[in-house]
Tab-separated table of C-alpha atoms and ligand atoms in Angstrom:
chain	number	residue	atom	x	y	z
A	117	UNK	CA	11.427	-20.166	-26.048
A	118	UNK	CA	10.208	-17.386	-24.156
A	119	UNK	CA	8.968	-16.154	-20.867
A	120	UNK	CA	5.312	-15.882	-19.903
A	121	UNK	CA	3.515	-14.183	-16.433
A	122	UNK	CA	0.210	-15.439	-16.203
A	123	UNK	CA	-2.114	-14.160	-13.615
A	124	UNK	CA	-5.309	-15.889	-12.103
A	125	UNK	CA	-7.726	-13.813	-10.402
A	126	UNK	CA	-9.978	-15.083	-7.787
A	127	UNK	CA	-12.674	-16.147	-9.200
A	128	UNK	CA	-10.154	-18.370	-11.159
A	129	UNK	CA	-9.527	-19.708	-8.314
A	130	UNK	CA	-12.391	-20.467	-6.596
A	131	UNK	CA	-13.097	-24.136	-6.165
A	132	UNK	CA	-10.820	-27.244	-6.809
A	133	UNK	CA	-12.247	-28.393	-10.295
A	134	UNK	CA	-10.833	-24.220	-11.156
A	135	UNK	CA	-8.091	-24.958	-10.226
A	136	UNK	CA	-7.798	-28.161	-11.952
A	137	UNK	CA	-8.105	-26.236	-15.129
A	138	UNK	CA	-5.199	-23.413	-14.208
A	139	UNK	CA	-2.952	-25.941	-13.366
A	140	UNK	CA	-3.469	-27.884	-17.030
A	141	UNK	CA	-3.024	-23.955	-18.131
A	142	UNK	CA	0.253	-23.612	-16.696
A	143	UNK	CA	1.226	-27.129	-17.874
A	144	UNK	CA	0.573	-26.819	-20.754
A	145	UNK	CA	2.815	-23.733	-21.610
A	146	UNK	CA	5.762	-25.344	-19.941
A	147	UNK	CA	5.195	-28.348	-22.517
A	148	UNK	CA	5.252	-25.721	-25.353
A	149	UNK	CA	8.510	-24.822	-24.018
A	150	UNK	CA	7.999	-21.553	-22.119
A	151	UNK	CA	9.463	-20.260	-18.389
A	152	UNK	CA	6.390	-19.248	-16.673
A	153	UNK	CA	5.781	-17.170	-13.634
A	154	UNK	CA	2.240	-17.426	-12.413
A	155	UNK	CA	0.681	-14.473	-10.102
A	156	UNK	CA	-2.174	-15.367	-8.206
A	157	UNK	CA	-5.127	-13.616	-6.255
A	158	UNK	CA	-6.345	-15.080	-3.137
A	159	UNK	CA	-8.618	-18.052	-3.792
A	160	UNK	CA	-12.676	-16.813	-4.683
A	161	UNK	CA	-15.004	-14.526	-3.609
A	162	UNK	CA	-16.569	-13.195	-0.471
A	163	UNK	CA	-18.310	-15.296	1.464
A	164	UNK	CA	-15.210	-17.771	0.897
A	165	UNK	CA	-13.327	-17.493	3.907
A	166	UNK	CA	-9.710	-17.273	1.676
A	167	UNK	CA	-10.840	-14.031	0.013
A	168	UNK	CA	-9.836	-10.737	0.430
A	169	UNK	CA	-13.365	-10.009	1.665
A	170	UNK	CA	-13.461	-13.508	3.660
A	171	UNK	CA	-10.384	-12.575	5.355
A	172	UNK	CA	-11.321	-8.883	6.229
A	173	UNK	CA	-14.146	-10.068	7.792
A	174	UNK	CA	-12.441	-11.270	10.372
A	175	UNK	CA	-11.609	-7.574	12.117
A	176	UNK	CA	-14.670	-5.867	10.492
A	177	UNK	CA	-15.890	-4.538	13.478
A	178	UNK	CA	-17.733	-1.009	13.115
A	179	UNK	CA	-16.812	0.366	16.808
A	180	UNK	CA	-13.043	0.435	15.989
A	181	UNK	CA	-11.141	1.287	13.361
A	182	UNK	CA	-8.876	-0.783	11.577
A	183	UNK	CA	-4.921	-0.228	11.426
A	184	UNK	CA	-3.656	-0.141	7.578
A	185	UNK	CA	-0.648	-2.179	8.732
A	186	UNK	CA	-2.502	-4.618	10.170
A	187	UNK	CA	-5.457	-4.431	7.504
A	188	UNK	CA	-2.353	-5.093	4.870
A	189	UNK	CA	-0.498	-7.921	7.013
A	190	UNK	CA	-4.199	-9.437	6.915
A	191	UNK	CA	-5.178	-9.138	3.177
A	192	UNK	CA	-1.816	-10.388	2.330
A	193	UNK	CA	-2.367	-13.969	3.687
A	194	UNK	CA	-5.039	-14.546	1.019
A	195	UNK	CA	-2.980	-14.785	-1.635
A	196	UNK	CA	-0.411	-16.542	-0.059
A	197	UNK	CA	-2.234	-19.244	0.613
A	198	UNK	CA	-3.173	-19.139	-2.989
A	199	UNK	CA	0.558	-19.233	-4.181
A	200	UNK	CA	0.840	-22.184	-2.092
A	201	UNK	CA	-1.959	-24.427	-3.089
A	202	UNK	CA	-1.131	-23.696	-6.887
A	203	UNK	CA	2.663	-24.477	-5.819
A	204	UNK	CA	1.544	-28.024	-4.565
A	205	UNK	CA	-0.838	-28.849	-7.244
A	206	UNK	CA	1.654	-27.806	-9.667
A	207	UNK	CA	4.801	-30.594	-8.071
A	208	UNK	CA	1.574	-32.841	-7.464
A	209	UNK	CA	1.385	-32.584	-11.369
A	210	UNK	CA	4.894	-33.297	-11.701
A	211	UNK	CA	6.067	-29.485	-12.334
A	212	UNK	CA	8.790	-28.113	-9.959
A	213	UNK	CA	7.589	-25.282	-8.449
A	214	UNK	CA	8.050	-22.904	-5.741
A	215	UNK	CA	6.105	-20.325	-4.418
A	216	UNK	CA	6.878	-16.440	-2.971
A	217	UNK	CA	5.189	-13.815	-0.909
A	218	UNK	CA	5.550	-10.554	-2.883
A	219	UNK	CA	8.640	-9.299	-0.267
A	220	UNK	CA	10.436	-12.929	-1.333
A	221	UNK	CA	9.793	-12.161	-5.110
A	222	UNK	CA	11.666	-8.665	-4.427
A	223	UNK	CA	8.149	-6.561	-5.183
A	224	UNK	CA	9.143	-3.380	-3.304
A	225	UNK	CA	6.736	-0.647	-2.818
A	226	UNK	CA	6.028	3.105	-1.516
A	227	UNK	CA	4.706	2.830	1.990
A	228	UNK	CA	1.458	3.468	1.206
A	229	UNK	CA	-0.891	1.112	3.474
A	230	UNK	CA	-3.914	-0.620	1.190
A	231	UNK	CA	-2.812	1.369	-1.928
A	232	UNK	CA	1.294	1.085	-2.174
A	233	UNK	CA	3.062	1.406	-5.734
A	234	UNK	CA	5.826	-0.839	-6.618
A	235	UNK	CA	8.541	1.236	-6.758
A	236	UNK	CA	11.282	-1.753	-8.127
A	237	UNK	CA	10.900	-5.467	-8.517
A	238	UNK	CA	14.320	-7.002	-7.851
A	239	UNK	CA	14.236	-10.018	-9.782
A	240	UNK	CA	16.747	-12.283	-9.044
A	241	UNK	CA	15.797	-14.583	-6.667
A	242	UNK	CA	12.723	-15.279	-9.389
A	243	UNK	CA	15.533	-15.243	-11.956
A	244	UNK	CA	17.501	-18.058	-10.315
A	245	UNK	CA	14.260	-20.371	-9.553
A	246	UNK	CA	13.759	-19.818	-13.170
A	247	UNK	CA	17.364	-21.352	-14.168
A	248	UNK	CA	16.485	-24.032	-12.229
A	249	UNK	CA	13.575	-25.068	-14.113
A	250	UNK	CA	11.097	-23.615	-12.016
A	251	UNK	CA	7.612	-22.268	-12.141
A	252	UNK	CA	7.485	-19.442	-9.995
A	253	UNK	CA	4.719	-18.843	-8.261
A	254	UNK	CA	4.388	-15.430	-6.596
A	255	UNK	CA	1.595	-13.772	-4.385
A	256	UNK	CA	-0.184	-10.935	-6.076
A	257	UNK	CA	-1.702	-8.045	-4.863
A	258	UNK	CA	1.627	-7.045	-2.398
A	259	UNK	CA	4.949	-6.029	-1.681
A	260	UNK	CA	7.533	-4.838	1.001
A	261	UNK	CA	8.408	-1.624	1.778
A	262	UNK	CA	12.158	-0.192	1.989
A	263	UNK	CA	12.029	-0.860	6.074
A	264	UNK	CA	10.249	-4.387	5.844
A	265	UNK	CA	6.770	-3.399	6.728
A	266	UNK	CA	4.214	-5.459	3.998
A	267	UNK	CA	1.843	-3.703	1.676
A	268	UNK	CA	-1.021	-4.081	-0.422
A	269	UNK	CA	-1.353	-2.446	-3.736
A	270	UNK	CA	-4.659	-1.549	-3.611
A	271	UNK	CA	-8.209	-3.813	-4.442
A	272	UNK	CA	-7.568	-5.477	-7.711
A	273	UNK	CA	-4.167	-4.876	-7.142
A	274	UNK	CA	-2.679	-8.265	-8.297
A	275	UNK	CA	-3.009	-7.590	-12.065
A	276	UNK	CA	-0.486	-4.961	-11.297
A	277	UNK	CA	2.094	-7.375	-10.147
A	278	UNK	CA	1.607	-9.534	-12.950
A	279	UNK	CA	2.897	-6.526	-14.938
A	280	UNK	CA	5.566	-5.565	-13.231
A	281	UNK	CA	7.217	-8.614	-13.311
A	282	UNK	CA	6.773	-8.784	-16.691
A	283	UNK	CA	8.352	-5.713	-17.201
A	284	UNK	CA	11.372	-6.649	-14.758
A	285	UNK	CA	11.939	-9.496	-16.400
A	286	UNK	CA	11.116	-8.787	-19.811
A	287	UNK	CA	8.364	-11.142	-20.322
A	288	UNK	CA	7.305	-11.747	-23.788
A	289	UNK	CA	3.347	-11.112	-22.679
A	290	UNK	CA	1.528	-11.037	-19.460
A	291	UNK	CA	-1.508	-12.436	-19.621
A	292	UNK	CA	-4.516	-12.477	-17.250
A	293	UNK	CA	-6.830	-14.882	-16.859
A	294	UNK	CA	-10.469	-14.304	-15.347
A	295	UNK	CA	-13.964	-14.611	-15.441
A	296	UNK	CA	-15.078	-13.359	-18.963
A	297	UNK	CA	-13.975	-13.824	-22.627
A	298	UNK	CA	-11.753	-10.512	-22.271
A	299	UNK	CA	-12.369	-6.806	-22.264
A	300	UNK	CA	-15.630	-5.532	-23.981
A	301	UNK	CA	-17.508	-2.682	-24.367
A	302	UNK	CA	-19.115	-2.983	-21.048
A	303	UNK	CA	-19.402	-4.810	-17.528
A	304	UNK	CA	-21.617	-7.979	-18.985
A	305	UNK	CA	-23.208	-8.097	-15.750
A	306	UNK	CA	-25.093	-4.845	-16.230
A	307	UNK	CA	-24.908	-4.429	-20.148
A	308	UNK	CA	-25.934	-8.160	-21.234
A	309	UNK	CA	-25.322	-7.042	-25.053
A	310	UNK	CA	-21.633	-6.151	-24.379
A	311	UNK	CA	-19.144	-7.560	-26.735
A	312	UNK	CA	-15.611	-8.280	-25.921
A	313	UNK	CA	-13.293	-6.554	-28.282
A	314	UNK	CA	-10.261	-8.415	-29.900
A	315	UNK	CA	-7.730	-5.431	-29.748
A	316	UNK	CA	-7.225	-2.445	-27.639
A	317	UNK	CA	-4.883	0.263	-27.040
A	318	UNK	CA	-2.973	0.617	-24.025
A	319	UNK	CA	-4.810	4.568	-23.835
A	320	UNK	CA	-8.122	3.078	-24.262
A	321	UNK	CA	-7.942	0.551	-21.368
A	322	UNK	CA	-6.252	2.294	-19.304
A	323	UNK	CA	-8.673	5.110	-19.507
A	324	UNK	CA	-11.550	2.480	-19.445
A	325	UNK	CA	-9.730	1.151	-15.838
A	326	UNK	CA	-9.281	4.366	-14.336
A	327	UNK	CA	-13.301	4.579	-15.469
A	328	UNK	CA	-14.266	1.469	-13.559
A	329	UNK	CA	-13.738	-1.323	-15.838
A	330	UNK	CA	-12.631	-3.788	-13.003
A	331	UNK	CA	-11.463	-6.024	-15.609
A	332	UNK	CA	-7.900	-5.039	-15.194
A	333	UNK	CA	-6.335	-2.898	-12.515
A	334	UNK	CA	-5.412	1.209	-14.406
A	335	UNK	CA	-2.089	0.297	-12.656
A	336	UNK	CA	-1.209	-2.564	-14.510
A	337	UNK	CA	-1.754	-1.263	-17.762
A	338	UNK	CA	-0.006	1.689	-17.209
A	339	UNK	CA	3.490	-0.458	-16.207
A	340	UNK	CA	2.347	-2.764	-19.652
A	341	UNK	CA	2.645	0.358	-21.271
A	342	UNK	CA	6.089	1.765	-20.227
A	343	UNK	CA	7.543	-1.462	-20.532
A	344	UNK	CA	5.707	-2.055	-23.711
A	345	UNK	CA	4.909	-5.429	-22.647
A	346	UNK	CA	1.566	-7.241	-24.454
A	347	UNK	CA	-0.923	-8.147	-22.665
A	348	UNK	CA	-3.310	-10.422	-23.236
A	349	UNK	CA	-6.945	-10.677	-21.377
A	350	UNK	CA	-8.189	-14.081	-21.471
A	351	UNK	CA	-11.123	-16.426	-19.804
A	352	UNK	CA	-9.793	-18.924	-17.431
A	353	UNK	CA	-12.582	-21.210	-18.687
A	354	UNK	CA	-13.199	-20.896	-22.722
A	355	UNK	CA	-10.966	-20.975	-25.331
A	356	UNK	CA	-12.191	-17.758	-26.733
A	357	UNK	CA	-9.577	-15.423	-28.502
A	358	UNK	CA	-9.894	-12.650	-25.667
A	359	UNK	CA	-8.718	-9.134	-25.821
A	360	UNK	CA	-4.611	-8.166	-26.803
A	361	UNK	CA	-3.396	-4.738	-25.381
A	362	UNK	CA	-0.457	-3.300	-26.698
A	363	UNK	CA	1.207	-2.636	-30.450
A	364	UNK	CA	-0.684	-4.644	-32.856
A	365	UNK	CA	2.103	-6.166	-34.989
A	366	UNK	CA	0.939	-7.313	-38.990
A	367	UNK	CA	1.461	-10.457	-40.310
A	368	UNK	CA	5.256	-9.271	-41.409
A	369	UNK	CA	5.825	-7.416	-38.286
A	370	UNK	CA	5.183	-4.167	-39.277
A	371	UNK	CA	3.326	-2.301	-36.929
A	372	UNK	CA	0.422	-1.321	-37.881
A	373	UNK	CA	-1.434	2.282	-36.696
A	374	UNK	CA	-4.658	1.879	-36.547
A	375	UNK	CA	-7.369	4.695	-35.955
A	376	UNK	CA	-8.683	5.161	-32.652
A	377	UNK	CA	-12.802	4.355	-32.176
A	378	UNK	CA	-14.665	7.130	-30.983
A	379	UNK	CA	-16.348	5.400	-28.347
A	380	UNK	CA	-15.134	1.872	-27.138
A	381	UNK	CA	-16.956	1.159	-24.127
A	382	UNK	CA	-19.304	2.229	-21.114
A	383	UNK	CA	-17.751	2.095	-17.951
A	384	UNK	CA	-19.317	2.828	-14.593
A	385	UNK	CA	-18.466	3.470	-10.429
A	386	UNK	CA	-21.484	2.842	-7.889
A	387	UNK	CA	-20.965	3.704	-4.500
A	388	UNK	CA	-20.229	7.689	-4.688
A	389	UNK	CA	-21.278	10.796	-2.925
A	390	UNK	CA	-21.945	14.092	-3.633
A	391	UNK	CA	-20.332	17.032	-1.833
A	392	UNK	CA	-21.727	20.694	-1.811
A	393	UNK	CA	-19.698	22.776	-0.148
A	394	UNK	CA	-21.191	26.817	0.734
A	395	UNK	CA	-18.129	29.400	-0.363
A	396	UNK	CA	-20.507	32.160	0.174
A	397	UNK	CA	-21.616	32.199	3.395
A	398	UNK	CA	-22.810	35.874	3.908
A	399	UNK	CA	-21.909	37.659	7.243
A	400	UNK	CA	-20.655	34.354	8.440
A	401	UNK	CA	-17.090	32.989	7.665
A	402	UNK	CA	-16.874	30.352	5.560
A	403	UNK	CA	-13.517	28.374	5.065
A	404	UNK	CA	-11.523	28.894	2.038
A	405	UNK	CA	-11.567	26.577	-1.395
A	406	UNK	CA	-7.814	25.841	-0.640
A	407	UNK	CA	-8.447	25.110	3.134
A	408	UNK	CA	-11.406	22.559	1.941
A	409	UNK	CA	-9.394	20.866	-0.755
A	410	UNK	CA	-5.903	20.772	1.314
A	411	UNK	CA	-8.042	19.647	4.558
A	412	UNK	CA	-9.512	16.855	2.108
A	413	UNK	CA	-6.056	15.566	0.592
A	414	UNK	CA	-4.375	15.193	4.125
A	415	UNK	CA	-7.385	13.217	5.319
A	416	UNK	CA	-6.669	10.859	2.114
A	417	UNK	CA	-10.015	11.772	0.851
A	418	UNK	CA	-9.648	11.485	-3.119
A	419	UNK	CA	-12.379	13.588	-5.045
A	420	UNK	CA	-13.614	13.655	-8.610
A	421	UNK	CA	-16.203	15.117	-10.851
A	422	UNK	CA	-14.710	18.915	-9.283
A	423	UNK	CA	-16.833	21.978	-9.965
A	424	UNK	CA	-15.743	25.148	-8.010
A	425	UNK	CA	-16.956	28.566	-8.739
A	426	UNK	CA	-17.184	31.552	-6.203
A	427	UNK	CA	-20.301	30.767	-4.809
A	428	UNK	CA	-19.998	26.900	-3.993
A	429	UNK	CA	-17.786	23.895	-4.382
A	430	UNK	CA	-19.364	20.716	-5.949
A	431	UNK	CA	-17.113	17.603	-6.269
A	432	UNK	CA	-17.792	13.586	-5.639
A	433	UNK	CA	-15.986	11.408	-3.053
A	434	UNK	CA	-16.524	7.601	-2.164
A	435	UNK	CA	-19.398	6.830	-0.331
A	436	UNK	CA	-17.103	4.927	2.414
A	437	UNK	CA	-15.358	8.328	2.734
A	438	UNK	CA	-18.503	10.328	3.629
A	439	UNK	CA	-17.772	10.232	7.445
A	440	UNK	CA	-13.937	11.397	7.070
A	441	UNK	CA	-15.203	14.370	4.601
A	442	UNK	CA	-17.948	15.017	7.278
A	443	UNK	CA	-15.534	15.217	10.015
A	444	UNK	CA	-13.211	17.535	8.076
A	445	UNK	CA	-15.926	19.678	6.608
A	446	UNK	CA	-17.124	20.306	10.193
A	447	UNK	CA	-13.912	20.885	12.098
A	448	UNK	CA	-13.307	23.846	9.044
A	449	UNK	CA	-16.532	25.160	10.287
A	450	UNK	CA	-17.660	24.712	6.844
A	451	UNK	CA	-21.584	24.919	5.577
A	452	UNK	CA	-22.180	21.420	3.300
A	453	UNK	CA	-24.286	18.612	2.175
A	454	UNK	CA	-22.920	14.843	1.293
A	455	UNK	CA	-25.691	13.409	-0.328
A	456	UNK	CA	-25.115	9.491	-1.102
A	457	UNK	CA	-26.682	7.229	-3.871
A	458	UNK	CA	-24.663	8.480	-6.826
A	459	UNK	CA	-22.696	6.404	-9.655
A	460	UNK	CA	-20.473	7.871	-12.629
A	461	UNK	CA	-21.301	6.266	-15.859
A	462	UNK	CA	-18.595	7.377	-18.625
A	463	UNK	CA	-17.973	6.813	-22.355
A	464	UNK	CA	-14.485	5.701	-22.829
A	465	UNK	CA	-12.758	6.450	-26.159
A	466	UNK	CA	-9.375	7.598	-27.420
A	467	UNK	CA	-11.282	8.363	-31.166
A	468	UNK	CA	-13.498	11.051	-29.243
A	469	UNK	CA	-10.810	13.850	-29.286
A	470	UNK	CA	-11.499	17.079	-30.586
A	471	UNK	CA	-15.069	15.367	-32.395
A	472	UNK	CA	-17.797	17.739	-31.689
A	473	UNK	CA	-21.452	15.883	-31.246
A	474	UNK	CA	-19.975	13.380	-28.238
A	475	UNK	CA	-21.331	15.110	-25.500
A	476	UNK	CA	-24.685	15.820	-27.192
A	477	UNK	CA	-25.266	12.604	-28.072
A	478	UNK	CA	-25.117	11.488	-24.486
A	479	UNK	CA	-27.198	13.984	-23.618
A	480	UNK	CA	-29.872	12.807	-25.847
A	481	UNK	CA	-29.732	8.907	-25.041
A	482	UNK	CA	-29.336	9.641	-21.016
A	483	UNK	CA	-32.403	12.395	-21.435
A	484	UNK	CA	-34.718	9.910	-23.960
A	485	UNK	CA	-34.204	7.137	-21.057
A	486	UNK	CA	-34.991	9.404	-18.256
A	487	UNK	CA	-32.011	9.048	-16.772
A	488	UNK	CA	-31.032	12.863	-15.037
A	489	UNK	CA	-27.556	13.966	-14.980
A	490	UNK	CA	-26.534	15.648	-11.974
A	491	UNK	CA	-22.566	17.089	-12.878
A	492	UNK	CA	-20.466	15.915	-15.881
A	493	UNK	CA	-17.131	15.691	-16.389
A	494	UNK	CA	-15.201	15.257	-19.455
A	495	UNK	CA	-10.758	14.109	-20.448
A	496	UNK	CA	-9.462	13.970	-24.439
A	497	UNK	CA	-10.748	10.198	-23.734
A	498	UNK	CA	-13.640	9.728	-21.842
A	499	UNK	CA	-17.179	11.903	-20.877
A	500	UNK	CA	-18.663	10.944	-17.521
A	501	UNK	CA	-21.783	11.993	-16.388
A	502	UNK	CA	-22.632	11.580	-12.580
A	503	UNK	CA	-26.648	9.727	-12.375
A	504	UNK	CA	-28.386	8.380	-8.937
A	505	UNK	CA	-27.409	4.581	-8.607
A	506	UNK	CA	-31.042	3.221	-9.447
A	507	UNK	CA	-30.484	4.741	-12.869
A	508	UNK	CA	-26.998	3.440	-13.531
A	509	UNK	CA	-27.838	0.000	-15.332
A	510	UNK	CA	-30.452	2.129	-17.826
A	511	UNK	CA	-27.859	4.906	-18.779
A	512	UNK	CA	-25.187	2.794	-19.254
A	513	UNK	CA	-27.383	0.315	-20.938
A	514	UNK	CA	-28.460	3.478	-23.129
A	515	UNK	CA	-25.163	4.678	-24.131
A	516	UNK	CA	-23.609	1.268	-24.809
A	517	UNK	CA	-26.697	1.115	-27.525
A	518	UNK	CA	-26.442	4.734	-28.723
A	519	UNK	CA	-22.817	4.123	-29.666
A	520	UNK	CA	-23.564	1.492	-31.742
A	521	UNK	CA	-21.541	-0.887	-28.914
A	522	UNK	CA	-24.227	-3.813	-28.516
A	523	UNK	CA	-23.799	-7.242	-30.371
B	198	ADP	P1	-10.514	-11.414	-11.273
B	198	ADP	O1	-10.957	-12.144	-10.046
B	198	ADP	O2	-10.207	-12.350	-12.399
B	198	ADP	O3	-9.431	-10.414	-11.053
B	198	ADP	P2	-12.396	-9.206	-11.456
B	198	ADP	O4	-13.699	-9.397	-10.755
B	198	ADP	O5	-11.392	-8.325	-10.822
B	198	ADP	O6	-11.800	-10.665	-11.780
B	198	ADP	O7	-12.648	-8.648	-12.947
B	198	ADP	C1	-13.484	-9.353	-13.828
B	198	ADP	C2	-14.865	-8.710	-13.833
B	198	ADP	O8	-14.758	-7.393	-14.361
B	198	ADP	C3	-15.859	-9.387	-14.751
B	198	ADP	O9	-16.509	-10.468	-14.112
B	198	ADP	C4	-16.811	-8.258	-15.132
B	198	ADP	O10	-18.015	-8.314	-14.382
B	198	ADP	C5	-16.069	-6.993	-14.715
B	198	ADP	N1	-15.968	-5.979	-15.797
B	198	ADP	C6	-16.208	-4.642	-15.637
B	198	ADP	N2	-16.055	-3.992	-16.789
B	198	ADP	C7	-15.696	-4.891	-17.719
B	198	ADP	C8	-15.371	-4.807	-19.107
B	198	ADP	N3	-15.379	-3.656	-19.781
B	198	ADP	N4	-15.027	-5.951	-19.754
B	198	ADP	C9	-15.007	-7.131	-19.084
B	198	ADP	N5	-15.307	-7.273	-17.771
B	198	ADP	C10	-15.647	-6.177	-17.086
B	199	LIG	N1	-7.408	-10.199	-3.839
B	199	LIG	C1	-7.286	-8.779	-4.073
B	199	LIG	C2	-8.660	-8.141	-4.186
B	199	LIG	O1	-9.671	-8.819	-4.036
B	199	LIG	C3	-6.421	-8.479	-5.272
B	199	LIG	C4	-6.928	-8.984	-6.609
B	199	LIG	O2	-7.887	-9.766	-6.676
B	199	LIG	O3	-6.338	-8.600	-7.620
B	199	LIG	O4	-8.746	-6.957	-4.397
B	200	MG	MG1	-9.321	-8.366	-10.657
């Protein structure tokens, strides 16, 4: 029998008749016979006080900034706690089972505070639990750096150690459990017509992550896919089908190719700003494009959606970054606007390469719903188009149908 890593997110976790049902989960894939190593996320949402939210809240205090380190040491506890109320339920279910922060299950990452990458997973202490006819069950969403400081892999982050141990130990398929019947063609919660989709490519959901899909961390999908591991997006609560990732395999185990889709799904960010920046300043001196951009990147301020040309730069940064950029801007003695309210709606789809008519077919279902576009942006798989927030839930409502995406 084979080896299974099955993540819980959150709001898997959230109250005990939840938890009820991941325990029978995990039970019942021991009884088929399988080693399983669970990952979990800390337990719920925010306001519950367990969350990553509920625990933050605790030092959110707007007159002083918060220390990474200590932010990280914080956020950790969540999902240790998790790991250890799923440990107990699952010996109070007559399972052996232990449970590990990420340093104990050997996750060890850059030093990167709130947004590390696992640089190894040294797997034998899991290993040996394992021979011992264990269920492992390890804290997601961290790891240890090189000199023992602890680290957080960024929000969503646990889906990411739930594939790197499958990778490390060679799982035979991670699989994730949430909130929803899988992946589909958009975020339900603004696109009520969205469908989940039965099959995927690694490209296309990784693409559709990096997008905004917070179904499934880009992270994890890119370790899936150098370690070729399955995975497979399920609902903690139905028995739907849900969504497989990775090489489809036919009935004989051929592998089958199959043709990408030109568009797969809508995916969208809220919660961005737009930055002009004046390169032309007449008689006065303005600061250079590589003095704005370098100034940017040291501050950790990650920007998108980039237009520069010699009279201005235009480019998008998170709305929770708008002071640092301001700051920055203004100690270059640069001339600029951050203007917030913005969201990036895209159309994710591998197919789209090289088709001519994408682009102008978003153009026509964004302009027939009145939706303005304010700077585009486009990759081999995706075309994004940056809207004002209000219109977000029309144009990505208005693409999904355009595509032909709706149920
Ligand atoms: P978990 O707590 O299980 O990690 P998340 O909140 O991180 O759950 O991710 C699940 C949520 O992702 C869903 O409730 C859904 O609203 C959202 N979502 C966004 N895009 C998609 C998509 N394309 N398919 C499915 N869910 C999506
Ligand atoms: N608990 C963390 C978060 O809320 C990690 C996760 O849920 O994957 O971001
Ligand atoms: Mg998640």
């Amino acid at each position: 029998m084979g080896l299974i890593v099955q993540k819980f997110g959150g709001s898997s976790l959230a109250d005990p008749e939840d938890r009820e049902r991941v325990i029978q989960r995990i039970c019942s894939t021991r009884a088929q016979g399988h080693d399983v190593v669970v990952v979990v996320s800390a337990i719920g949402r925010y306001p519950q006080a367990y969350s990553t939210d509920g625990l933050l809240q605790l030092i959110a205090d707007c007159t002083q900034e918060q220390d990474p380190r200590e932010c990280d040491l914080l956020m950790s506890c969540g999902e240790i706690i998790s790991a250890v109320v799923i440990a107990h339920l699952l010996r109070r279910e007559g399972c052996s089972a232990v449970a590990l922060t990420g340093a104990q299950a050997g996750i060890i990452t850059t030093p990167d505070h709130r947004d590390a990458h696992i640089i190894r997973v040294e797997a034998d202490r899991i290993r040996t639990h394992l021979g011992r006819g264990e269920t492992v069950v390890v804290a997601g969403f961290q790891g240890v750096t090189e000199t023992g400081e602890i680290t957080t892999l960024g929000r969503g982050g646990s889906d990411t150690t739930a594939a790197a141990l499958g990778c490390a130990l060679s799982a035979d398929r991670v699989e994730i459990y949430t909130d929803v019947d899988g992946i589909m063609t958009a975020d339900p919660r603004i696109v009520p017509t969205a469908s989940t989709v039965r099959c995927l490519s690694y490209r296309d959901v990784c693409e559709m992550a990096q997008m905004g899909a917070k179904v499934i961390h880009p992270r994890a999908v890119e370790i899936a896919m150098e370690g070729r591991v399955p995975i497979h997006i399920r609902n903690t609560f139905t028995d739907e089908e849900g969504t497989l990732v990775g090489t489809v395999s036919g009935p004989d185990g051929a592998v089958e190719i199959r043709a990408d889709r030109l568009v797969t799904s809508i995916a969208h960010i809220p919660g961005l700003a737009q930055v002009r920046v004046e390169m032309n300043c007449g008689t006065k001196q303005c600061p250079s494009a590589r003095d704005v951009f370098r100034s940017l990147a040291d501050s950790c301020v990650s920007i998108d959606l980039i237009n520069l040309s010699p009279g201005q730069a235009l480019f998008t940064i998170k709305e929770s970054d708008g002071a640092t950029a301001s700051r920055v801007l203004n100690s270059l003695g640069a001339s600029f606007t951050i203007e917030k309210g913005f969201a990036k709606v895209s159309a994710v789809g591998a197919g789209m390469r090289g088709v001519p008519g994408v682009m102008a077919t978003i153009v026509e279902a964004l302009s027939d719903a009145g939706v303005r576009i304010y700077q585009t942006a486009d990759s081999h798989q995706s075309i994004s188009c940056l809207v004002r927030v209000e219109d977000m839930e029309v144009a990505a409502k208005a693409l999904h149908d355009r595509f032909g995406l709706a149920r």
